[in-house]
Short mmCIF file of N, CA and C in Angstrom, two decimals:
data_model
loop_
_atom_site.label_atom_id
_atom_site.label_comp_id
_atom_site.label_asym_id
_atom_site.label_seq_id
_atom_site.Cartn_x
_atom_site.Cartn_y
_atom_site.Cartn_z
N UNK A 264 -17.18 44.73 -24.71
CA UNK A 264 -16.92 46.09 -25.07
C UNK A 264 -15.56 46.17 -25.75
N UNK A 265 -15.44 47.04 -26.72
CA UNK A 265 -14.18 47.23 -27.43
C UNK A 265 -13.62 48.60 -27.10
N UNK A 266 -12.30 48.68 -27.07
CA UNK A 266 -11.59 49.93 -26.81
C UNK A 266 -10.67 50.20 -27.99
N UNK A 267 -10.35 51.45 -28.19
CA UNK A 267 -9.40 51.83 -29.22
C UNK A 267 -8.03 51.95 -28.56
N UNK A 268 -7.07 51.11 -28.99
CA UNK A 268 -5.72 51.09 -28.43
C UNK A 268 -4.74 51.25 -29.58
N UNK A 269 -3.98 52.35 -29.54
CA UNK A 269 -3.02 52.64 -30.61
C UNK A 269 -3.66 52.57 -31.99
N UNK A 270 -4.88 53.09 -32.09
CA UNK A 270 -5.59 53.13 -33.36
C UNK A 270 -6.24 51.82 -33.78
N UNK A 271 -6.17 50.79 -32.94
CA UNK A 271 -6.77 49.49 -33.26
C UNK A 271 -7.82 49.14 -32.21
N UNK A 272 -8.90 48.49 -32.67
CA UNK A 272 -9.93 48.04 -31.74
C UNK A 272 -9.43 46.83 -30.96
N UNK A 273 -9.69 46.83 -29.66
CA UNK A 273 -9.29 45.73 -28.80
C UNK A 273 -10.41 45.49 -27.80
N UNK A 274 -10.75 44.24 -27.58
CA UNK A 274 -11.77 43.93 -26.58
C UNK A 274 -11.23 44.24 -25.19
N UNK A 275 -12.10 44.71 -24.31
CA UNK A 275 -11.66 45.03 -22.96
C UNK A 275 -11.59 43.78 -22.08
N UNK A 276 -12.29 42.71 -22.50
CA UNK A 276 -12.14 41.42 -21.82
C UNK A 276 -12.44 40.30 -22.80
N UNK A 277 -11.79 39.15 -22.58
CA UNK A 277 -11.97 37.99 -23.46
C UNK A 277 -11.54 36.74 -22.72
N UNK A 278 -12.00 35.59 -23.22
CA UNK A 278 -11.67 34.29 -22.65
C UNK A 278 -10.68 33.60 -23.57
N UNK A 279 -9.56 33.16 -23.00
CA UNK A 279 -8.50 32.54 -23.79
C UNK A 279 -7.67 31.62 -22.90
N UNK A 280 -7.37 30.44 -23.40
CA UNK A 280 -6.53 29.47 -22.69
C UNK A 280 -7.04 29.15 -21.28
N UNK A 281 -8.36 29.08 -21.13
CA UNK A 281 -8.94 28.72 -19.84
C UNK A 281 -8.95 29.83 -18.82
N UNK A 282 -8.64 31.06 -19.24
CA UNK A 282 -8.60 32.21 -18.33
C UNK A 282 -9.40 33.37 -18.91
N UNK A 283 -9.89 34.21 -18.03
CA UNK A 283 -10.52 35.45 -18.44
C UNK A 283 -9.43 36.52 -18.44
N UNK A 284 -9.28 37.22 -19.54
CA UNK A 284 -8.25 38.25 -19.66
C UNK A 284 -8.94 39.60 -19.81
N UNK A 285 -8.45 40.59 -19.05
CA UNK A 285 -9.05 41.92 -19.03
C UNK A 285 -7.99 42.99 -19.14
N UNK A 286 -8.34 44.10 -19.76
CA UNK A 286 -7.46 45.26 -19.72
C UNK A 286 -7.55 45.80 -18.30
N UNK A 287 -6.41 45.96 -17.66
CA UNK A 287 -6.37 46.45 -16.28
C UNK A 287 -6.66 47.94 -16.27
N UNK A 288 -7.89 48.30 -15.93
CA UNK A 288 -8.35 49.69 -15.96
C UNK A 288 -7.59 50.56 -14.97
N UNK A 289 -7.01 49.95 -13.94
CA UNK A 289 -6.28 50.73 -12.93
C UNK A 289 -5.00 51.32 -13.50
N UNK A 290 -4.48 50.74 -14.56
CA UNK A 290 -3.20 51.18 -15.14
C UNK A 290 -3.37 52.24 -16.23
N UNK A 291 -4.59 52.35 -16.77
CA UNK A 291 -4.85 53.29 -17.86
C UNK A 291 -4.87 54.72 -17.34
N UNK A 292 -4.53 55.71 -18.11
CA UNK A 292 -4.10 55.65 -19.50
C UNK A 292 -2.58 55.52 -19.66
N UNK A 293 -1.85 55.49 -18.57
CA UNK A 293 -0.38 55.48 -18.66
C UNK A 293 0.19 54.20 -19.26
N UNK A 294 -0.48 53.08 -19.01
CA UNK A 294 0.09 51.79 -19.42
C UNK A 294 -1.02 50.82 -19.79
N UNK A 295 -0.78 50.00 -20.81
CA UNK A 295 -1.72 48.95 -21.18
C UNK A 295 -1.20 47.65 -20.58
N UNK A 296 -1.94 47.12 -19.62
CA UNK A 296 -1.55 45.88 -18.97
C UNK A 296 -2.74 44.94 -18.94
N UNK A 297 -2.50 43.66 -19.17
CA UNK A 297 -3.57 42.66 -19.18
C UNK A 297 -3.58 41.94 -17.84
N UNK A 298 -4.76 41.88 -17.22
CA UNK A 298 -4.96 41.15 -15.98
C UNK A 298 -5.52 39.78 -16.36
N UNK A 299 -4.91 38.71 -15.85
CA UNK A 299 -5.34 37.35 -16.16
C UNK A 299 -6.03 36.77 -14.92
N UNK A 300 -7.32 36.49 -15.06
CA UNK A 300 -8.11 35.91 -13.97
C UNK A 300 -8.18 34.40 -14.17
N UNK A 301 -7.56 33.67 -13.24
CA UNK A 301 -7.50 32.22 -13.34
C UNK A 301 -8.48 31.53 -12.39
N UNK A 302 -9.15 32.30 -11.54
CA UNK A 302 -10.06 31.71 -10.57
C UNK A 302 -11.26 32.64 -10.35
N UNK A 303 -12.25 32.12 -9.67
CA UNK A 303 -13.42 32.94 -9.32
C UNK A 303 -12.99 34.11 -8.44
N UNK A 304 -12.04 33.86 -7.57
CA UNK A 304 -11.54 34.92 -6.68
C UNK A 304 -10.86 36.04 -7.49
N UNK A 305 -10.13 35.67 -8.53
CA UNK A 305 -9.50 36.67 -9.39
C UNK A 305 -10.55 37.51 -10.10
N UNK A 306 -11.61 36.89 -10.57
CA UNK A 306 -12.69 37.62 -11.24
C UNK A 306 -13.37 38.56 -10.25
N UNK A 307 -13.63 38.10 -9.04
CA UNK A 307 -14.24 38.94 -8.01
C UNK A 307 -13.34 40.14 -7.71
N UNK A 308 -12.05 39.92 -7.62
CA UNK A 308 -11.09 41.00 -7.38
C UNK A 308 -11.17 42.03 -8.51
N UNK A 309 -11.18 41.54 -9.75
CA UNK A 309 -11.24 42.44 -10.91
C UNK A 309 -12.51 43.29 -10.89
N UNK A 310 -13.63 42.67 -10.58
CA UNK A 310 -14.90 43.41 -10.52
C UNK A 310 -14.84 44.48 -9.44
N UNK A 311 -14.32 44.12 -8.29
CA UNK A 311 -14.26 45.05 -7.16
C UNK A 311 -13.26 46.19 -7.38
N UNK A 312 -12.09 45.87 -7.91
CA UNK A 312 -11.01 46.85 -8.00
C UNK A 312 -10.97 47.66 -9.28
N UNK A 313 -11.57 47.13 -10.35
CA UNK A 313 -11.48 47.85 -11.62
C UNK A 313 -12.78 48.54 -11.93
#
């Protein structure tokens, strides 16, 4: 899925450098922060909390 951030399209999640990177939905709309999931446990946390 893509999101519009500061007028530019940005993917809400992507795989890069061996990690899953996601826009931290808990911080929106006040702040754009990237959550880096390095393990299965991190991914499970992201699914549960975001």
